[in-house]
Amino acid sequence: MSDPTPRATVDSIAWGEVFHFHKMVTAAVSAMQPQRLIIGLLLVAAIMFCGSIWDLIWVDSVSPAGLNAGAATQADREAYQSAFERFEQMQDLDDVQLTESLIRLEQMRPKGSFEASQMYIVEQFQGLIQATRSLNFIGMGATLVDIIYGLPAKLWMAGQYWFTVLFGIIFFILIALGGGALSRTAACQMAGVTTPSVLRSFAFSTAFLGRLFSALIAPLALALIFCFIISLIGILFIAPVLNLIGGVVFGISLVLGFLATWCLLGYIFGFPLLIPAVTCEAADGFDAMQRAYSYIASRPVHMLCYYAVGLVGLLVGFIAVGLIATFMVNITVSWSALGGSFYGVADTPSAFSIFADPWSLYELGSNQQPFLEGNFLSEWTASELSFWVVLVLWLVSAWVFSFFFSASTTMYLLMRRASDGQDFSAIWQPGMVPGTYATLQGDQIP
């Protein structure tokens, strides 16, 4: 008797259509596309410009040791002023002695709020790369928390209240513009539609700036509202009689505390999904928050796997970009016959070679200033050389931003596919109702 069960023969499996984890790694390559690097470079330049203006206007008020040491004290300022006066009286110093004196003087200088924040982020980013390289998943998570939560917390504890609030708003606006443009470009490439130009990408992020900005601050605003209500309930504990009522309704405070915790934890893990939720769906801020949080809750294992693969892609891509940048500068400096005089160091430019320390790329030009002995023209030339080297560092930072938003957009589309079964090609297009895929009528199209 023959078996009536129907059978199918599988000749091959399209692994690329079955498993999509590799798309997180390929984001490292797509992040190197020229138009994304241009957008990332403009974003980095805008952040650096705004931060430099802030530090020029406000007095340096962070400890010379950085944010971890807190606010600068009067003793720190007096010690730096005394060292600076002694340095001005020094004469007949050779290049090496002058460079060493400048380095020691720089180490004693109180830092500006933005400068200290930049140093902290670079330190944490290097720690993230180190943890990823050693596959220390606990270290990866701890470093991400330090970047997202630790920076504003340390700024606040260091007394940088106005910087935390005002520059935080400026930073979110810039991230909404630049990150929205990068995410929209990545979404269009994933969907297989025409990739917008740099101008059209910025036109999209400008048109949806309110939605992008609200997506970034909505979880924080909700957490702040919950905490404010808890503080209002806490007023009941001041009076002898009202404290009895406060004890009864303390359960409400616990519920509000849970909601605030959920908002903050979801923000830490779901932050990469907020911008893509707007660029892919044209969702408003709270809708983007709801989508990101629901995807995390429904597919937590997928999210952790995508995070792990994305961090591996960040490690591999950063090594590649760092090698290119370091080789480019080393070869250019060596063949320009500048040699050790480029930074006032006796050795060749291999002093900052990536082979000596794979994560020393950001040391290139960060705490060292070009020094050329001579007249005004030589000093001007040194400043010009510094500009080009810093531009290389900005390009590396531009790639980091480009990778982050490319990978986060890929993660969002993958999480959406795993949760809702939607195809990658389903993204919002002009002519659709924002937040939906419904088509607008002819007279409704703006």
Tab-separated table of C-alpha atoms in Angstrom:
chain	number	residue	atom	x	y	z
A	1	MET	CA	0.000	0.000	0.000
A	2	SER	CA	1.523	3.317	-1.051
A	3	ASP	CA	1.962	6.158	1.396
A	4	PRO	CA	-0.619	8.874	0.552
A	5	THR	CA	1.295	11.570	2.438
A	6	PRO	CA	2.471	14.205	-0.078
A	7	ARG	CA	6.174	14.880	-0.113
A	8	ALA	CA	8.259	17.735	-1.460
A	9	THR	CA	11.862	17.674	-2.535
A	10	VAL	CA	14.049	20.619	-1.523
A	11	ASP	CA	16.899	21.225	-3.925
A	12	SER	CA	18.418	24.174	-2.096
A	13	ILE	CA	17.735	26.671	0.671
A	14	ALA	CA	18.072	30.391	0.181
A	15	TRP	CA	19.846	30.987	3.462
A	16	GLY	CA	19.918	34.728	2.838
A	17	GLU	CA	16.110	34.773	2.870
A	18	VAL	CA	15.809	32.473	5.874
A	19	PHE	CA	18.370	34.077	8.168
A	20	HIS	CA	18.880	37.835	8.213
A	21	PHE	CA	21.417	38.297	10.981
A	22	HIS	CA	24.112	38.995	8.423
A	23	LYS	CA	22.343	42.198	7.427
A	24	MET	CA	23.495	43.739	10.715
A	25	VAL	CA	27.131	43.084	9.772
A	26	THR	CA	26.732	44.341	6.212
A	27	ALA	CA	25.572	47.649	7.702
A	28	ALA	CA	29.263	48.289	8.433
A	29	VAL	CA	29.944	48.267	4.685
A	30	SER	CA	26.880	50.245	3.640
A	31	ALA	CA	27.784	52.853	6.271
A	32	MET	CA	30.880	53.659	4.197
A	33	GLN	CA	28.832	54.905	1.259
A	34	PRO	CA	29.917	58.449	0.351
A	35	GLN	CA	26.523	60.071	0.814
A	36	ARG	CA	26.133	58.551	4.287
A	37	LEU	CA	29.621	59.668	5.251
A	38	ILE	CA	28.758	63.174	4.072
A	39	ILE	CA	25.616	63.205	6.222
A	40	GLY	CA	27.553	61.798	9.169
A	41	LEU	CA	30.343	64.341	8.688
A	42	LEU	CA	27.848	67.205	8.670
A	43	LEU	CA	26.304	65.808	11.853
A	44	VAL	CA	29.697	65.539	13.578
A	45	ALA	CA	30.669	69.044	12.437
A	46	ALA	CA	27.405	70.503	13.756
A	47	ILE	CA	27.827	68.801	17.144
A	48	MET	CA	31.464	69.897	17.431
A	49	PHE	CA	30.620	73.461	16.389
A	50	CYS	CA	27.802	73.811	18.933
A	51	GLY	CA	29.910	72.211	21.663
A	52	SER	CA	32.901	74.455	20.945
A	53	ILE	CA	30.705	77.548	21.074
A	54	TRP	CA	29.340	76.412	24.430
A	55	ASP	CA	32.827	75.924	25.901
A	56	LEU	CA	33.904	79.330	24.569
A	57	ILE	CA	30.974	81.094	26.242
A	58	TRP	CA	30.938	79.261	29.589
A	59	VAL	CA	33.928	78.972	31.885
A	60	ASP	CA	35.693	75.605	32.155
A	61	SER	CA	34.065	74.019	35.187
A	62	VAL	CA	34.908	70.282	35.037
A	63	SER	CA	37.840	68.720	36.848
A	64	PRO	CA	41.079	68.325	34.850
A	65	ALA	CA	40.684	64.562	35.344
A	66	GLY	CA	37.302	64.583	33.552
A	67	LEU	CA	33.698	63.916	34.504
A	68	ASN	CA	34.537	61.006	36.773
A	69	ALA	CA	36.314	63.459	39.089
A	70	GLY	CA	33.359	65.859	39.244
A	71	ALA	CA	33.414	69.644	39.109
A	72	ALA	CA	36.583	71.696	39.028
A	73	THR	CA	37.557	73.220	42.375
A	74	GLN	CA	39.130	76.564	43.103
A	75	ALA	CA	42.363	74.718	43.909
A	76	ASP	CA	42.345	73.190	40.409
A	77	ARG	CA	42.032	76.629	38.812
A	78	GLU	CA	44.734	78.144	41.016
A	79	ALA	CA	47.114	75.248	40.314
A	80	TYR	CA	46.580	75.601	36.567
A	81	GLN	CA	47.035	79.384	36.687
A	82	SER	CA	50.265	78.998	38.647
A	83	ALA	CA	51.593	76.356	36.233
A	84	PHE	CA	50.643	78.527	33.263
A	85	GLU	CA	52.541	81.514	34.677
A	86	ARG	CA	55.627	79.356	35.262
A	87	PHE	CA	55.371	78.018	31.714
A	88	GLU	CA	55.334	81.533	30.261
A	89	GLN	CA	58.559	82.319	32.102
A	90	MET	CA	60.376	79.297	30.686
A	91	GLN	CA	62.971	80.035	28.024
A	92	ASP	CA	65.450	78.149	25.873
A	93	LEU	CA	63.395	74.952	25.741
A	94	ASP	CA	63.975	72.514	22.925
A	95	ASP	CA	61.112	70.920	21.004
A	96	VAL	CA	60.832	67.838	23.219
A	97	GLN	CA	60.875	69.806	26.471
A	98	LEU	CA	58.331	72.279	25.153
A	99	THR	CA	56.015	69.469	24.044
A	100	GLU	CA	56.303	67.726	27.425
A	101	SER	CA	55.573	71.003	29.238
A	102	LEU	CA	52.531	71.633	27.061
A	103	ILE	CA	51.228	68.124	27.755
A	104	ARG	CA	51.653	68.548	31.527
A	105	LEU	CA	49.975	71.953	31.354
A	106	GLU	CA	47.080	70.482	29.373
A	107	GLN	CA	46.612	67.763	31.988
A	108	MET	CA	46.206	70.423	34.676
A	109	ARG	CA	43.698	72.540	32.757
A	110	PRO	CA	40.036	72.438	33.902
A	111	LYS	CA	37.835	71.137	31.113
A	112	GLY	CA	34.736	72.595	29.526
A	113	SER	CA	31.425	70.773	29.752
A	114	PHE	CA	31.434	69.660	26.118
A	115	GLU	CA	35.121	68.808	26.124
A	116	ALA	CA	34.701	66.655	29.221
A	117	SER	CA	31.651	64.970	27.692
A	118	GLN	CA	33.603	64.255	24.522
A	119	MET	CA	36.457	62.713	26.538
A	120	TYR	CA	33.994	60.568	28.494
A	121	ILE	CA	32.251	59.285	25.362
A	122	VAL	CA	35.575	58.431	23.701
A	123	GLU	CA	36.657	56.504	26.825
A	124	GLN	CA	33.377	54.593	26.977
A	125	PHE	CA	33.417	53.903	23.244
A	126	GLN	CA	36.908	52.482	23.519
A	127	GLY	CA	35.681	50.354	26.422
A	128	LEU	CA	32.793	49.138	24.256
A	129	ILE	CA	35.225	48.126	21.523
A	130	GLN	CA	37.439	46.342	24.061
A	131	ALA	CA	34.453	44.468	25.546
A	132	THR	CA	33.219	43.496	22.082
A	133	ARG	CA	36.656	42.289	21.076
A	134	SER	CA	36.824	40.004	24.124
A	135	LEU	CA	33.134	38.971	23.749
A	136	ASN	CA	32.405	40.337	27.222
A	137	PHE	CA	28.632	40.694	26.882
A	138	ILE	CA	28.205	41.999	30.421
A	139	GLY	CA	30.844	44.630	29.697
A	140	MET	CA	29.070	45.565	26.459
A	141	GLY	CA	25.796	46.139	28.261
A	142	ALA	CA	27.457	48.053	31.090
A	143	THR	CA	29.266	50.319	28.629
A	144	LEU	CA	26.090	51.030	26.687
A	145	VAL	CA	24.345	51.961	29.931
A	146	ASP	CA	27.280	54.224	30.831
A	147	ILE	CA	27.031	55.995	27.480
A	148	ILE	CA	23.257	56.469	27.494
A	149	TYR	CA	22.591	56.936	31.209
A	150	GLY	CA	26.006	57.532	32.779
A	151	LEU	CA	26.900	60.639	30.772
A	152	PRO	CA	23.906	62.799	31.797
A	153	ALA	CA	24.101	61.420	35.342
A	154	LYS	CA	27.777	62.353	35.720
A	155	LEU	CA	27.189	65.749	34.121
A	156	TRP	CA	24.411	66.406	36.612
A	157	MET	CA	26.531	65.280	39.574
A	158	ALA	CA	29.353	67.520	38.317
A	159	GLY	CA	27.030	70.517	38.525
A	160	GLN	CA	26.597	70.935	34.762
A	161	TYR	CA	22.846	71.474	35.012
A	162	TRP	CA	22.360	74.005	32.226
A	163	PHE	CA	24.639	72.095	29.880
A	164	THR	CA	22.798	68.836	30.551
A	165	VAL	CA	19.406	70.347	29.760
A	166	LEU	CA	20.106	72.952	27.071
A	167	PHE	CA	22.838	71.159	25.160
A	168	GLY	CA	20.884	67.921	25.544
A	169	ILE	CA	18.033	69.553	23.631
A	170	ILE	CA	20.446	70.850	20.971
A	171	PHE	CA	22.035	67.412	20.692
A	172	PHE	CA	18.661	65.698	20.248
A	173	ILE	CA	17.700	68.191	17.531
A	174	LEU	CA	20.941	67.520	15.657
A	175	ILE	CA	20.535	63.757	16.093
A	176	ALA	CA	16.976	64.025	14.820
A	177	LEU	CA	18.162	65.857	11.690
A	178	GLY	CA	21.311	63.878	10.911
A	179	GLY	CA	20.162	60.543	12.303
A	180	GLY	CA	16.818	60.849	10.557
A	181	ALA	CA	18.563	61.487	7.236
A	182	LEU	CA	20.910	58.513	7.737
A	183	SER	CA	18.086	56.221	8.844
A	184	ARG	CA	15.880	57.201	5.898
A	185	THR	CA	18.723	56.440	3.486
A	186	ALA	CA	19.255	53.014	5.074
A	187	ALA	CA	15.505	52.284	5.082
A	188	CYS	CA	15.190	53.065	1.377
A	189	GLN	CA	18.139	50.817	0.573
A	190	MET	CA	16.692	47.962	2.643
A	191	ALA	CA	13.285	48.416	0.994
A	192	GLY	CA	14.803	48.313	-2.482
A	193	VAL	CA	13.493	51.742	-3.486
A	194	THR	CA	15.431	54.662	-4.904
A	195	THR	CA	17.978	55.860	-2.362
A	196	PRO	CA	17.488	59.578	-1.726
A	197	SER	CA	20.289	62.056	-2.198
A	198	VAL	CA	21.889	63.941	0.671
A	199	LEU	CA	19.609	66.942	0.156
A	200	ARG	CA	16.448	64.827	-0.092
A	201	SER	CA	17.457	62.858	3.007
A	202	PHE	CA	17.815	66.095	4.950
A	203	ALA	CA	14.557	67.344	3.436
A	204	PHE	CA	12.835	64.262	4.876
A	205	SER	CA	14.349	64.682	8.343
A	206	THR	CA	13.536	68.401	8.300
A	207	ALA	CA	9.912	67.735	7.344
A	208	PHE	CA	9.551	65.162	10.143
A	209	LEU	CA	11.786	66.948	12.663
A	210	GLY	CA	8.971	67.280	15.189
A	211	ARG	CA	8.189	63.557	15.058
A	212	LEU	CA	11.859	62.585	15.223
A	213	PHE	CA	12.544	64.887	18.163
A	214	SER	CA	9.432	63.795	20.056
A	215	ALA	CA	10.380	60.133	19.529
A	216	LEU	CA	13.702	60.797	21.252
A	217	ILE	CA	12.276	62.652	24.241
A	218	ALA	CA	8.866	60.955	24.691
A	219	PRO	CA	10.148	58.126	26.977
A	220	LEU	CA	12.206	60.587	29.038
A	221	ALA	CA	9.262	62.986	29.300
A	222	LEU	CA	6.948	60.216	30.493
A	223	ALA	CA	9.492	59.008	33.060
A	224	LEU	CA	9.896	62.578	34.301
A	225	ILE	CA	6.128	63.013	34.608
A	226	PHE	CA	5.818	59.797	36.624
A	227	CYS	CA	8.665	60.871	38.924
A	228	PHE	CA	7.074	64.319	39.361
A	229	ILE	CA	3.772	62.734	40.421
A	230	ILE	CA	5.684	60.537	42.890
A	231	SER	CA	7.272	63.665	44.357
A	232	LEU	CA	3.825	65.262	44.705
A	233	ILE	CA	2.555	62.214	46.573
A	234	GLY	CA	5.663	62.409	48.734
A	235	ILE	CA	4.528	65.814	50.005
A	236	LEU	CA	1.924	63.942	52.053
A	237	PHE	CA	4.679	62.574	54.291
A	238	ILE	CA	5.571	66.054	55.531
A	239	ALA	CA	2.486	66.600	57.729
A	240	PRO	CA	1.818	64.346	60.750
A	241	VAL	CA	-1.753	63.514	59.720
A	242	LEU	CA	-1.359	63.453	55.960
A	243	ASN	CA	1.464	60.924	56.232
A	244	LEU	CA	-1.164	58.295	57.043
A	245	ILE	CA	-2.805	58.998	53.703
A	246	GLY	CA	0.636	58.920	52.082
A	247	GLY	CA	1.249	55.473	53.500
A	248	VAL	CA	-2.058	54.247	52.070
A	249	VAL	CA	-1.428	55.583	48.569
A	250	PHE	CA	2.240	54.587	48.554
A	251	GLY	CA	1.228	51.662	46.370
A	252	ILE	CA	0.346	54.175	43.660
A	253	SER	CA	3.873	55.592	43.937
A	254	LEU	CA	5.276	52.094	43.477
A	255	VAL	CA	3.181	51.630	40.336
A	256	LEU	CA	4.376	54.978	39.019
A	257	GLY	CA	7.938	53.999	39.913
A	258	PHE	CA	7.519	50.804	37.906
A	259	LEU	CA	6.228	52.782	34.921
A	260	ALA	CA	9.150	55.213	35.148
A	261	THR	CA	11.574	52.279	35.351
A	262	TRP	CA	9.935	50.646	32.347
A	263	CYS	CA	10.260	53.880	30.359
A	264	LEU	CA	13.953	54.238	31.228
A	265	LEU	CA	14.876	50.576	30.690
A	266	GLY	CA	12.970	50.535	27.423
A	267	TYR	CA	14.759	53.717	26.422
A	268	ILE	CA	18.169	52.183	27.095
A	269	PHE	CA	17.474	49.077	25.015
A	270	GLY	CA	15.018	50.566	22.525
A	271	PHE	CA	16.804	53.823	21.763
A	272	PRO	CA	18.141	52.521	18.410
A	273	LEU	CA	14.592	51.726	17.256
A	274	LEU	CA	13.025	55.144	17.900
A	275	ILE	CA	14.418	57.074	14.932
A	276	PRO	CA	13.821	54.197	12.448
A	277	ALA	CA	10.216	53.918	13.636
A	278	VAL	CA	9.693	57.456	12.328
A	279	THR	CA	11.735	57.128	9.142
A	280	CYS	CA	10.115	53.799	8.183
A	281	GLU	CA	6.547	54.465	9.312
A	282	ALA	CA	6.318	58.283	9.564
A	283	ALA	CA	5.050	57.602	13.080
A	284	ASP	CA	4.699	60.297	15.708
A	285	GLY	CA	6.762	60.279	18.896
A	286	PHE	CA	4.520	58.172	21.139
A	287	ASP	CA	3.659	55.778	18.302
A	288	ALA	CA	7.373	55.268	17.677
A	289	MET	CA	7.873	54.610	21.381
A	290	GLN	CA	4.989	52.116	21.422
A	291	ARG	CA	6.366	50.256	18.396
A	292	ALA	CA	9.907	50.070	19.771
A	293	TYR	CA	8.815	48.907	23.209
A	294	SER	CA	6.374	46.336	21.858
A	295	TYR	CA	9.003	44.816	19.569
A	296	ILE	CA	11.427	44.528	22.483
A	297	ALA	CA	8.784	42.906	24.686
A	298	SER	CA	7.649	40.457	22.005
A	299	ARG	CA	11.073	39.461	20.671
A	300	PRO	CA	13.687	40.010	23.426
A	301	VAL	CA	15.912	37.144	22.250
A	302	HIS	CA	15.942	38.509	18.700
A	303	MET	CA	16.869	41.917	20.040
A	304	LEU	CA	19.793	40.589	22.092
A	305	CYS	CA	21.056	38.605	19.100
A	306	TYR	CA	20.835	41.632	16.832
A	307	TYR	CA	22.676	43.698	19.421
A	308	ALA	CA	25.452	41.108	19.629
A	309	VAL	CA	25.806	40.826	15.860
A	310	GLY	CA	25.678	44.608	15.513
A	311	LEU	CA	28.473	45.064	18.042
A	312	VAL	CA	30.580	42.534	16.139
A	313	GLY	CA	29.919	44.535	12.980
A	314	LEU	CA	30.942	47.696	14.826
A	315	LEU	CA	34.187	46.047	15.937
A	316	VAL	CA	35.086	44.756	12.477
A	317	GLY	CA	34.082	47.970	10.747
A	318	PHE	CA	35.919	50.190	13.217
A	319	ILE	CA	39.106	48.181	12.778
A	320	ALA	CA	38.791	48.495	8.997
A	321	VAL	CA	38.041	52.215	9.082
A	322	GLY	CA	40.753	52.786	11.666
A	323	LEU	CA	43.317	50.953	9.563
A	324	ILE	CA	42.422	52.994	6.505
A	325	ALA	CA	42.552	56.290	8.404
A	326	THR	CA	45.802	55.482	10.213
A	327	PHE	CA	47.556	54.188	7.109
A	328	MET	CA	46.403	57.233	5.185
A	329	VAL	CA	47.782	59.674	7.753
A	330	ASN	CA	50.990	57.695	8.346
A	331	ILE	CA	51.804	57.404	4.659
A	332	THR	CA	50.937	61.028	3.960
A	333	VAL	CA	52.998	62.352	6.869
A	334	SER	CA	55.965	60.107	6.114
A	335	TRP	CA	56.106	60.945	2.420
A	336	SER	CA	55.568	64.636	3.080
A	337	ALA	CA	58.990	64.609	4.774
A	338	LEU	CA	57.536	65.996	7.984
A	339	GLY	CA	58.681	63.038	10.068
A	340	GLY	CA	58.688	63.446	13.829
A	341	SER	CA	58.345	67.242	13.669
A	342	PHE	CA	54.693	66.805	12.751
A	343	TYR	CA	53.774	66.474	16.419
A	344	GLY	CA	57.033	67.483	17.974
A	345	VAL	CA	57.817	63.787	18.612
A	346	ALA	CA	61.213	62.354	17.814
A	347	ASP	CA	59.828	59.115	16.472
A	348	THR	CA	58.100	58.638	13.156
A	349	PRO	CA	54.293	58.875	12.975
A	350	SER	CA	54.137	55.196	13.931
A	351	ALA	CA	53.839	56.574	17.476
A	352	PHE	CA	50.107	56.625	16.893
A	353	SER	CA	50.012	53.583	14.634
A	354	ILE	CA	47.007	51.334	15.050
A	355	PHE	CA	49.357	48.373	15.401
A	356	ALA	CA	50.741	49.763	18.670
A	357	ASP	CA	47.240	50.075	20.125
A	358	PRO	CA	44.229	49.230	17.959
A	359	TRP	CA	42.078	51.724	19.881
A	360	SER	CA	44.543	54.621	19.884
A	361	LEU	CA	43.019	56.127	16.762
A	362	TYR	CA	41.246	58.836	18.721
A	363	GLU	CA	44.547	59.759	20.366
A	364	LEU	CA	45.585	61.004	16.941
A	365	GLY	CA	45.349	64.742	17.347
A	366	SER	CA	43.146	64.638	20.466
A	367	ASN	CA	45.644	65.583	23.174
A	368	GLN	CA	48.530	66.669	20.965
A	369	GLN	CA	48.969	69.839	18.996
A	370	PRO	CA	51.122	70.159	15.880
A	371	PHE	CA	54.330	72.012	16.631
A	372	LEU	CA	56.655	73.475	14.052
A	373	GLU	CA	59.510	75.646	15.292
A	374	GLY	CA	59.729	78.918	13.463
A	375	ASN	CA	57.814	82.040	12.571
A	376	PHE	CA	54.161	82.898	12.178
A	377	LEU	CA	53.911	81.091	8.843
A	378	SER	CA	55.180	77.872	10.414
A	379	GLU	CA	52.642	78.128	13.211
A	380	TRP	CA	49.878	78.745	10.678
A	381	THR	CA	51.052	75.715	8.707
A	382	ALA	CA	50.900	73.631	11.879
A	383	SER	CA	47.292	74.726	12.422
A	384	GLU	CA	46.415	73.766	8.857
A	385	LEU	CA	47.972	70.331	9.335
A	386	SER	CA	46.001	69.902	12.534
A	387	PHE	CA	42.779	70.739	10.688
A	388	TRP	CA	43.305	67.977	8.122
A	389	VAL	CA	44.196	65.369	10.724
A	390	VAL	CA	41.159	66.311	12.814
A	391	LEU	CA	39.052	66.049	9.662
A	392	VAL	CA	40.195	62.437	9.323
A	393	LEU	CA	39.054	61.807	12.889
A	394	TRP	CA	35.724	63.429	12.107
A	395	LEU	CA	35.330	61.114	9.138
A	396	VAL	CA	35.898	58.123	11.408
A	397	SER	CA	33.328	59.537	13.820
A	398	ALA	CA	31.003	60.119	10.845
A	399	TRP	CA	31.302	56.433	10.001
A	400	VAL	CA	30.387	55.536	13.599
A	401	PHE	CA	27.201	57.619	13.354
A	402	SER	CA	26.489	56.223	9.899
A	403	PHE	CA	26.915	52.655	11.127
A	404	PHE	CA	24.780	53.235	14.207
A	405	PHE	CA	21.776	54.529	12.282
A	406	SER	CA	22.245	52.060	9.420
A	407	ALA	CA	22.417	49.148	11.869
A	408	SER	CA	19.550	50.470	13.996
A	409	THR	CA	17.340	50.829	10.916
A	410	THR	CA	18.230	47.293	9.871
A	411	MET	CA	17.459	46.095	13.401
A	412	TYR	CA	14.092	47.834	13.364
A	413	LEU	CA	13.052	46.257	10.064
A	414	LEU	CA	14.244	42.846	11.268
A	415	MET	CA	12.386	43.185	14.572
A	416	ARG	CA	9.270	44.338	12.719
A	417	ARG	CA	9.500	41.357	10.387
A	418	ALA	CA	9.891	38.952	13.320
A	419	SER	CA	7.016	40.534	15.276
A	420	ASP	CA	4.507	41.575	12.603
A	421	GLY	CA	5.648	39.618	9.563
A	422	GLN	CA	5.992	42.786	7.462
A	423	ASP	CA	8.370	42.714	4.541
A	424	PHE	CA	11.367	45.033	4.337
A	425	SER	CA	9.835	46.805	1.339
A	426	ALA	CA	6.911	48.120	3.421
A	427	ILE	CA	8.077	51.601	4.369
A	428	TRP	CA	6.280	54.924	4.288
A	429	GLN	CA	6.555	56.826	1.013
A	430	PRO	CA	5.497	60.367	0.059
A	431	GLY	CA	1.831	60.302	-0.887
A	432	MET	CA	0.867	58.033	2.032
A	433	VAL	CA	-0.903	58.978	5.241
A	434	PRO	CA	1.780	59.492	7.937
A	435	GLY	CA	1.841	56.551	10.331
A	436	THR	CA	-0.026	54.299	7.883
A	437	TYR	CA	0.334	52.867	4.393
A	438	ALA	CA	-2.944	54.360	3.179
A	439	THR	CA	-2.632	56.409	-0.022
A	440	LEU	CA	-3.611	60.053	0.040
A	441	GLN	CA	-6.051	61.395	-2.531
A	442	GLY	CA	-4.848	63.756	-5.221
A	443	ASP	CA	-6.100	66.895	-3.493
A	444	GLN	CA	-4.642	65.783	-0.130
A	445	ILE	CA	-1.059	65.315	-1.314
A	446	PRO	CA	1.006	68.284	-0.078
